[in-house]
Amino acid sequence: MSGPPGSGKTTLAHEIARSLGCPALCRDEIKEGMVHSTPGFEASAGDPLTRRTLTVFFDVLATLLRAGVTVVAEAAFQDKLWRPNLEPLGEIAAIRVVRCTVGTGVAHERIVRRARENAHRAAHADRDLLRAIADGERPIESWVPISLDVPTLIVDTTDGYKPCIEDITSFAGQSPTDRRERTGMTRRPTR
């Protein structure tokens, strides 16, 4: 699951994971858990927990995939962080990307609402993000999508899901055999 902040990734990741019967691995939730064991932590852009979260996220993802676990992995990582960390996992997993999109106004409203209503968001620098968006330092539309040569589905989350959740779940849950039949792709042998 990928997409810019406020695009509905976490909500959709959990819905897909429930439908498929597998875990959802969400970067923000990992960081929120780290905050519990870090007394006095104060979130800021690029804080030390944010950097540690990146490593933990991909280590846990790799561990689950090597164990043969289907997983929905979700984060707002841009291409420069996703691609180099996902490419090696292509040897052990049939990677599919679901990219959430939404208009910048809706994304901004969602970021404001979650910062106000969700106490766990204190682990993140949402207020810094909102300031950077307002100052034009980090426009929502500046987010760079993953550029991997893997099946990708773009989902508009503005009002529900387009395509519908059944089609998204079907795409996400394709077995390597289904994918091979539909696209002519072959599964790489696992090690």
XYZ file of N, CA, C and O in Angstrom, residues 27-165:
556
model
N 3.677 1.135 8.840
C 4.828 1.866 9.357
C 4.461 2.776 10.521
O 5.134 2.800 11.538
N 3.377 3.522 10.390
C 3.000 4.450 11.458
C 2.680 3.706 12.751
O 2.991 4.188 13.837
N 2.071 2.541 12.662
C 1.741 1.770 13.862
C 3.002 1.246 14.541
O 3.067 1.168 15.772
N 4.012 0.891 13.748
C 5.293 0.469 14.332
C 5.897 1.631 15.116
O 6.328 1.464 16.255
N 5.899 2.817 14.513
C 6.468 3.967 15.208
C 5.672 4.282 16.470
O 6.247 4.591 17.516
N 4.350 4.193 16.405
C 3.527 4.447 17.584
C 3.891 3.480 18.714
O 3.950 3.866 19.879
N 4.180 2.225 18.366
C 4.622 1.257 19.371
C 5.979 1.606 19.956
O 6.223 1.406 21.152
N 6.878 2.131 19.137
C 8.196 2.535 19.626
C 8.095 3.689 20.620
O 8.863 3.757 21.581
N 7.147 4.584 20.383
C 6.980 5.737 21.263
C 6.649 5.298 22.686
O 7.096 5.902 23.653
N 5.892 4.197 22.810
C 5.538 3.687 24.151
C 6.770 3.349 24.982
O 6.739 3.438 26.204
N 7.835 2.940 24.332
C 9.041 2.557 25.078
C 10.121 3.640 25.043
O 11.278 3.370 25.337
N 9.727 4.867 24.680
C 10.675 5.973 24.603
C 10.129 7.153 25.411
O 9.512 8.068 24.858
N 10.336 7.139 26.734
C 9.804 8.227 27.570
C 10.304 9.598 27.108
O 11.455 9.756 26.720
N 9.390 10.558 27.115
C 9.752 11.924 26.759
C 9.894 12.178 25.270
O 10.309 13.270 24.870
N 9.558 11.209 24.439
C 9.704 11.383 22.997
C 8.836 12.527 22.490
O 7.684 12.671 22.876
N 9.408 13.336 21.602
C 8.660 14.386 20.919
C 8.926 14.264 19.428
O 10.072 14.298 18.989
N 7.858 14.095 18.686
C 7.970 13.911 17.241
C 8.432 15.186 16.557
O 8.044 16.284 16.930
N 9.271 15.004 15.552
C 9.678 16.100 14.685
C 10.081 15.486 13.348
O 10.333 14.291 13.263
N 10.122 16.289 12.323
C 10.499 15.790 11.002
C 11.889 15.157 11.073
O 12.832 15.778 11.560
N 12.006 13.902 10.644
C 13.296 13.219 10.626
C 13.830 12.825 11.988
O 15.025 12.599 12.144
N 12.948 12.719 12.989
C 13.408 12.358 14.331
C 14.016 10.950 14.334
O 13.812 10.177 13.399
N 14.797 10.610 15.369
C 15.494 9.317 15.405
C 14.572 8.098 15.304
O 14.947 7.100 14.690
N 13.364 8.169 15.867
C 12.454 7.023 15.762
C 11.952 6.825 14.338
O 11.728 5.696 13.912
N 11.801 7.907 13.602
C 11.374 7.779 12.209
C 12.410 6.983 11.418
O 12.068 6.081 10.653
N 13.679 7.279 11.631
C 14.750 6.539 10.928
C 14.779 5.079 11.373
O 14.931 4.176 10.551
N 14.638 4.821 12.665
C 14.624 3.434 13.160
C 13.424 2.669 12.633
O 13.518 1.481 12.350
N 12.304 3.355 12.508
C 11.088 2.704 12.025
C 11.286 2.149 10.622
O 10.805 1.063 10.306
N 11.976 2.871 9.760
C 12.235 2.409 8.393
C 12.926 1.052 8.418
O 12.489 0.102 7.752
N 13.965 0.915 9.214
C 14.709 -0.344 9.303
C 13.837 -1.455 9.863
O 13.796 -2.558 9.312
N 13.145 -1.170 10.948
C 12.291 -2.188 11.575
C 11.195 -2.635 10.609
O 10.926 -3.830 10.468
N 10.571 -1.683 9.923
C 9.503 -1.995 8.972
C 9.976 -3.019 7.940
O 9.343 -4.061 7.745
N 11.091 -2.743 7.285
C 11.554 -3.650 6.239
C 12.130 -4.942 6.808
O 12.005 -5.998 6.185
N 12.732 -4.919 7.992
C 13.207 -6.161 8.625
C 12.043 -7.085 8.947
O 12.094 -8.290 8.686
N 10.976 -6.526 9.527
C 9.802 -7.340 9.868
C 9.136 -7.854 8.594
O 8.747 -9.025 8.506
N 9.020 -6.996 7.591
C 8.427 -7.412 6.320
C 9.205 -8.574 5.718
O 8.623 -9.591 5.312
N 10.521 -8.470 5.678
C 11.355 -9.541 5.123
C 11.207 -10.829 5.935
O 11.117 -11.929 5.368
N 11.158 -10.712 7.259
C 11.010 -11.890 8.113
C 9.688 -12.604 7.817
O 9.651 -13.829 7.666
N 8.610 -11.842 7.723
C 7.303 -12.444 7.437
C 7.293 -13.108 6.064
O 6.810 -14.239 5.910
N 7.842 -12.432 5.061
C 7.844 -12.997 3.710
C 8.697 -14.262 3.629
O 8.297 -15.247 2.997
N 9.844 -14.263 4.285
C 10.700 -15.460 4.269
C 10.013 -16.639 4.965
O 10.293 -17.788 4.652
N 9.115 -16.330 5.894
C 8.369 -17.377 6.597
C 7.145 -17.834 5.799
O 6.401 -18.702 6.254
N 6.940 -17.245 4.633
C 5.822 -17.642 3.788
C 4.504 -16.972 4.150
O 3.439 -17.460 3.795
N 4.566 -15.846 4.851
C 3.359 -15.133 5.272
C 2.963 -14.105 4.217
O 3.786 -13.269 3.828
N 1.721 -14.167 3.778
C 1.183 -13.104 2.942
C 0.981 -11.902 3.849
O 0.480 -12.039 4.963
N 1.364 -10.733 3.382
C 1.280 -9.539 4.234
C 0.909 -8.327 3.386
O 1.302 -8.230 2.227
N 0.124 -7.442 3.980
C -0.171 -6.151 3.372
C 0.730 -5.141 4.074
O 0.592 -4.905 5.272
N 1.676 -4.582 3.343
C 2.631 -3.620 3.912
C 2.214 -2.226 3.473
O 1.954 -1.998 2.291
N 2.167 -1.296 4.449
C 1.651 0.043 4.154
C 2.539 1.119 4.753
O 2.940 1.034 5.912
N 2.848 2.128 3.927
C 3.594 3.298 4.397
C 3.503 4.395 3.346
O 3.219 4.120 2.186
N 3.782 5.619 3.757
C 3.788 6.751 2.824
C 5.171 6.951 2.220
O 5.479 8.009 1.707
N 6.027 5.913 2.299
C 7.365 6.041 1.730
C 7.279 6.452 0.267
O 6.429 5.981 -0.471
N 8.211 7.291 -0.128
C 8.306 7.652 -1.529
C 9.200 6.630 -2.235
O 9.808 5.775 -1.609
N 9.277 6.735 -3.542
C 10.032 5.777 -4.350
C 11.453 5.575 -3.841
O 11.940 4.451 -3.788
N 12.135 6.655 -3.428
C 13.540 6.544 -3.018
C 13.722 5.627 -1.807
O 14.810 5.101 -1.593
N 12.684 5.417 -0.989
C 12.775 4.505 0.154
C 12.137 3.151 -0.138
O 12.645 2.121 0.296
N 11.001 3.145 -0.843
C 10.321 1.892 -1.143
C 11.146 1.021 -2.090
O 11.402 -0.148 -1.804
N 11.500 1.570 -3.252
C 12.108 0.760 -4.316
C 13.355 0.009 -3.870
O 13.428 -1.207 -4.027
N 14.369 0.669 -3.279
C 15.575 -0.086 -2.926
C 15.344 -1.130 -1.835
O 16.083 -2.101 -1.744
N 14.306 -0.948 -1.040
C 14.020 -1.912 0.012
C 13.085 -3.020 -0.450
O 13.097 -4.121 0.104
N 12.256 -2.752 -1.457
C 11.343 -3.769 -1.980
C 11.981 -4.642 -3.056
O 11.685 -5.836 -3.143
N 12.843 -4.078 -3.880
C 13.427 -4.834 -4.992
C 14.010 -6.167 -4.549
O 13.714 -7.195 -5.160
N 14.823 -6.229 -3.485
C 15.375 -7.525 -3.085
C 14.301 -8.523 -2.638
O 14.494 -9.731 -2.755
N 13.174 -8.014 -2.154
C 12.101 -8.903 -1.691
C 11.346 -9.534 -2.856
O 10.620 -10.502 -2.674
N 11.538 -9.008 -4.061
C 10.915 -9.578 -5.246
C 11.374 -10.995 -5.530
O 10.703 -11.738 -6.248
N 12.497 -11.389 -4.944
C 12.982 -12.760 -5.123
C 12.228 -13.755 -4.246
O 12.260 -14.947 -4.502
N 11.559 -13.262 -3.199
C 10.850 -14.172 -2.290
C 9.351 -13.887 -2.221
O 8.620 -14.591 -1.508
N 8.870 -12.878 -2.943
C 7.459 -12.512 -2.864
C 6.933 -12.065 -4.218
O 7.676 -11.535 -5.035
N 5.646 -12.307 -4.421
C 4.953 -11.800 -5.603
C 4.413 -10.421 -5.225
O 3.318 -10.302 -4.690
N 5.191 -9.387 -5.461
C 4.858 -8.036 -5.036
C 3.799 -7.440 -5.963
O 3.905 -7.534 -7.183
N 2.797 -6.839 -5.340
C 1.798 -6.055 -6.046
C 1.676 -4.733 -5.293
O 1.683 -4.713 -4.065
N 1.531 -3.655 -6.017
C 1.430 -2.329 -5.407
C 0.006 -1.812 -5.576
O -0.530 -1.821 -6.683
N -0.585 -1.372 -4.460
C -1.843 -0.650 -4.493
C -1.496 0.789 -4.118
O -0.963 1.040 -3.041
N -1.730 1.706 -5.038
C -1.384 3.112 -4.817
C -2.668 3.904 -4.595
O -3.517 3.994 -5.480
N -2.804 4.472 -3.408
C -3.964 5.286 -3.077
C -3.768 6.710 -3.598
O -2.681 7.278 -3.474
N -4.820 7.260 -4.168
C -4.793 8.639 -4.626
C -6.029 9.352 -4.091
O -7.065 8.729 -3.846
N -5.891 10.636 -3.922
C -6.989 11.471 -3.441
C -6.619 12.909 -3.753
O -5.418 13.234 -3.869
N -7.591 13.761 -3.892
C -7.315 15.176 -4.127
C -6.590 15.797 -2.943
O -6.754 15.352 -1.801
N -5.793 16.831 -3.195
C -5.002 17.434 -2.119
C -5.868 18.030 -1.023
O -5.502 17.984 0.146
N -7.025 18.579 -1.356
C -7.910 19.147 -0.346
C -8.422 18.091 0.618
O -8.431 18.288 1.837
N -8.831 16.944 0.081
C -9.315 15.839 0.921
C -8.175 15.306 1.778
O -8.346 15.048 2.975
N -7.006 15.132 1.191
C -5.852 14.640 1.958
C -5.543 15.585 3.109
O -5.314 15.143 4.244
N -5.538 16.874 2.840
C -5.252 17.865 3.876
C -6.285 17.780 5.005
O -5.921 17.772 6.184
N -7.558 17.689 4.657
C -8.619 17.564 5.670
C -8.406 16.320 6.532
O -8.592 16.352 7.748
N -8.022 15.214 5.908
C -7.800 13.966 6.657
C -6.624 14.102 7.619
O -6.671 13.611 8.742
N -5.553 14.756 7.176
C -4.381 14.935 8.043
C -4.755 15.805 9.244
O -4.393 15.497 10.384
N -5.493 16.872 9.006
C -5.942 17.751 10.094
C -6.811 16.975 11.071
O -6.617 17.031 12.290
N -7.781 16.215 10.554
C -8.710 15.462 11.407
C -7.987 14.419 12.250
O -8.207 14.305 13.452
N -7.090 13.645 11.640
C -6.415 12.598 12.420
C -5.476 13.194 13.467
O -5.328 12.637 14.548
N -4.850 14.323 13.162
C -3.974 14.974 14.150
C -4.790 15.445 15.352
O -4.323 15.383 16.491
N -6.010 15.887 15.093
C -6.880 16.394 16.148
C -7.561 15.269 16.937
O -7.687 15.341 18.153
N -7.970 14.188 16.254
C -8.822 13.176 16.870
C -8.113 11.918 17.345
O -8.664 11.162 18.138
N -6.905 11.654 16.875
C -6.226 10.405 17.196
C -5.001 10.698 18.066
O -3.983 11.181 17.583
N -5.104 10.360 19.344
C -4.009 10.633 20.286
C -2.708 9.942 19.886
O -1.620 10.443 20.169
N -2.797 8.799 19.225
C -1.594 8.067 18.809
C -0.793 8.830 17.748
O 0.388 8.577 17.563
N -1.441 9.762 17.073
C -0.742 10.543 16.041
C 0.312 11.466 16.633
O 1.117 12.028 15.907
N 0.349 11.599 17.956
C 1.410 12.388 18.599
C 2.779 11.784 18.310
O 3.802 12.458 18.426
N 2.834 10.520 17.899
C 4.092 9.871 17.547
C 4.661 10.411 16.235
O 5.828 10.178 15.920
N 3.846 11.107 15.510
C 4.238 11.596 14.182
C 4.280 13.124 14.191
O 3.672 13.770 15.027
N 4.929 13.660 13.253
C 5.079 15.113 13.171
C 3.985 15.704 12.274
O 4.267 16.475 11.362
N 2.719 15.324 12.559
C 1.615 15.806 11.722
C 1.525 17.329 11.711
O 1.267 17.932 10.673
N 1.736 17.959 12.856
C 1.645 19.428 12.906
C 2.777 20.052 12.070
O 2.570 21.034 11.368
N 3.981 19.451 12.124
C 5.086 19.915 11.274
C 4.741 19.714 9.801
O 5.033 20.572 8.969
N 4.123 18.565 9.493
C 3.726 18.277 8.118
C 2.716 19.316 7.638
O 2.861 19.862 6.536
N 1.731 19.624 8.469
C 0.724 20.612 8.082
C 1.350 21.987 7.869
O 0.974 22.704 6.928
N 2.314 22.356 8.713
C 3.020 23.635 8.527
C 3.808 23.627 7.213
O 3.798 24.613 6.462
N 4.494 22.524 6.943
C 5.287 22.429 5.709
C 4.391 22.480 4.470
O 4.761 23.080 3.455
N 3.206 21.862 4.562
C 2.255 21.932 3.446
C 1.792 23.371 3.264
O 1.794 23.903 2.152
N 1.414 24.028 4.367
C 0.922 25.411 4.305
C 1.986 26.374 3.773
O 1.672 27.308 3.028
N 3.243 26.134 4.143
C 4.340 27.004 3.700
C 4.838 26.672 2.293
O 5.747 27.326 1.789
N 4.282 25.618 1.693
C 4.702 25.215 0.357
C 6.009 24.454 0.323
O 6.545 24.170 -0.743
N 6.549 24.086 1.504
C 7.810 23.336 1.564
C 7.623 21.871 1.194
O 8.555 21.227 0.716
N 6.436 21.345 1.445
C 6.186 19.921 1.194
C 4.756 19.727 0.698
O 3.907 19.202 1.413
N 4.479 20.140 -0.527
C 3.132 19.972 -1.046
C 2.769 18.484 -1.131
O 3.629 17.643 -1.431
N 1.520 18.171 -0.856
C 1.066 16.779 -0.905
C 1.355 16.177 -2.270
O 1.784 15.026 -2.375
N 1.165 16.958 -3.311
C 1.369 16.431 -4.669
C 2.846 16.217 -5.017
O 3.169 15.699 -6.075
N 3.760 16.547 -4.113
C 5.183 16.316 -4.381
C 5.597 14.873 -4.060
O 6.730 14.484 -4.355
N 4.707 14.094 -3.473
C 4.993 12.695 -3.144
C 5.292 11.930 -4.436
O 4.616 12.105 -5.451
N 6.349 11.085 -4.428
C 6.795 10.364 -5.624
C 6.423 8.884 -5.499
O 6.877 8.202 -4.577
N 5.580 8.357 -6.411
C 5.138 6.961 -6.306
C 6.244 5.950 -6.600
O 7.251 6.277 -7.230
N 6.019 4.717 -6.149
C 6.951 3.599 -6.376
C 7.060 3.345 -7.872
O 6.066 3.279 -8.576
N 8.292 3.159 -8.354
C 8.513 2.882 -9.780
C 9.124 1.495 -9.962
O 10.212 1.364 -10.500
N 8.417 0.488 -9.480
C 8.852 -0.897 -9.676
C 8.082 -1.512 -10.831
O 6.907 -1.181 -11.043
N 8.714 -2.422 -11.551
C 8.051 -3.120 -12.640
C 7.269 -4.304 -12.060
O 7.674 -5.464 -12.205
N 6.181 -3.981 -11.356
C 5.305 -4.987 -10.744
C 3.866 -4.569 -11.014
O 3.601 -3.390 -11.301
N 2.925 -5.509 -10.931
C 1.524 -5.122 -11.115
C 1.143 -4.030 -10.115
O 1.450 -4.134 -8.927
N 0.503 -2.988 -10.616
C 0.126 -1.839 -9.786
C -1.329 -1.487 -10.053
O -1.761 -1.452 -11.209
N -2.062 -1.240 -8.971
C -3.458 -0.822 -9.071
C -3.588 0.537 -8.401
O -3.174 0.710 -7.253
N -4.158 1.489 -9.112
C -4.374 2.819 -8.556
C -5.811 2.895 -8.053
O -6.754 2.557 -8.774
N -5.945 3.319 -6.782
C -7.257 3.367 -6.130
C -7.547 4.798 -5.694
O -6.774 5.386 -4.943
N -8.664 5.333 -6.152
C -9.119 6.650 -5.712
C -9.916 6.447 -4.429
O -10.917 5.730 -4.417
N -9.464 7.072 -3.333
C -10.109 6.900 -2.032
C -10.931 8.125 -1.623
O -11.304 8.255 -0.459
N -11.224 9.002 -2.559
C -11.921 10.250 -2.245
C -13.247 9.997 -1.543
O -13.548 10.597 -0.519
N -14.041 9.110 -2.084
C -15.369 8.805 -1.543
C -15.592 7.308 -1.716
O -16.092 6.865 -2.742
N -15.164 6.533 -0.729
C -15.179 5.084 -0.895
C -13.943 4.672 -1.679
O -12.903 5.348 -1.604
N -14.073 3.591 -2.449
C -12.938 3.089 -3.218
C -13.336 2.894 -4.675
O -14.366 2.296 -4.984
N -12.500 3.416 -5.571
C -12.672 3.195 -7.003
C -11.355 2.717 -7.545
O -10.392 3.495 -7.531
N -11.219 1.455 -7.966
C -12.274 0.452 -8.080
C -12.808 0.007 -6.705
O -12.251 0.378 -5.679
N -13.826 -0.831 -6.744
C -14.487 -1.270 -5.514
C -13.574 -2.194 -4.693
O -12.608 -2.758 -5.204
N -13.903 -2.322 -3.419
C -13.069 -3.105 -2.496
C -12.918 -4.557 -2.953
O -11.847 -5.146 -2.781
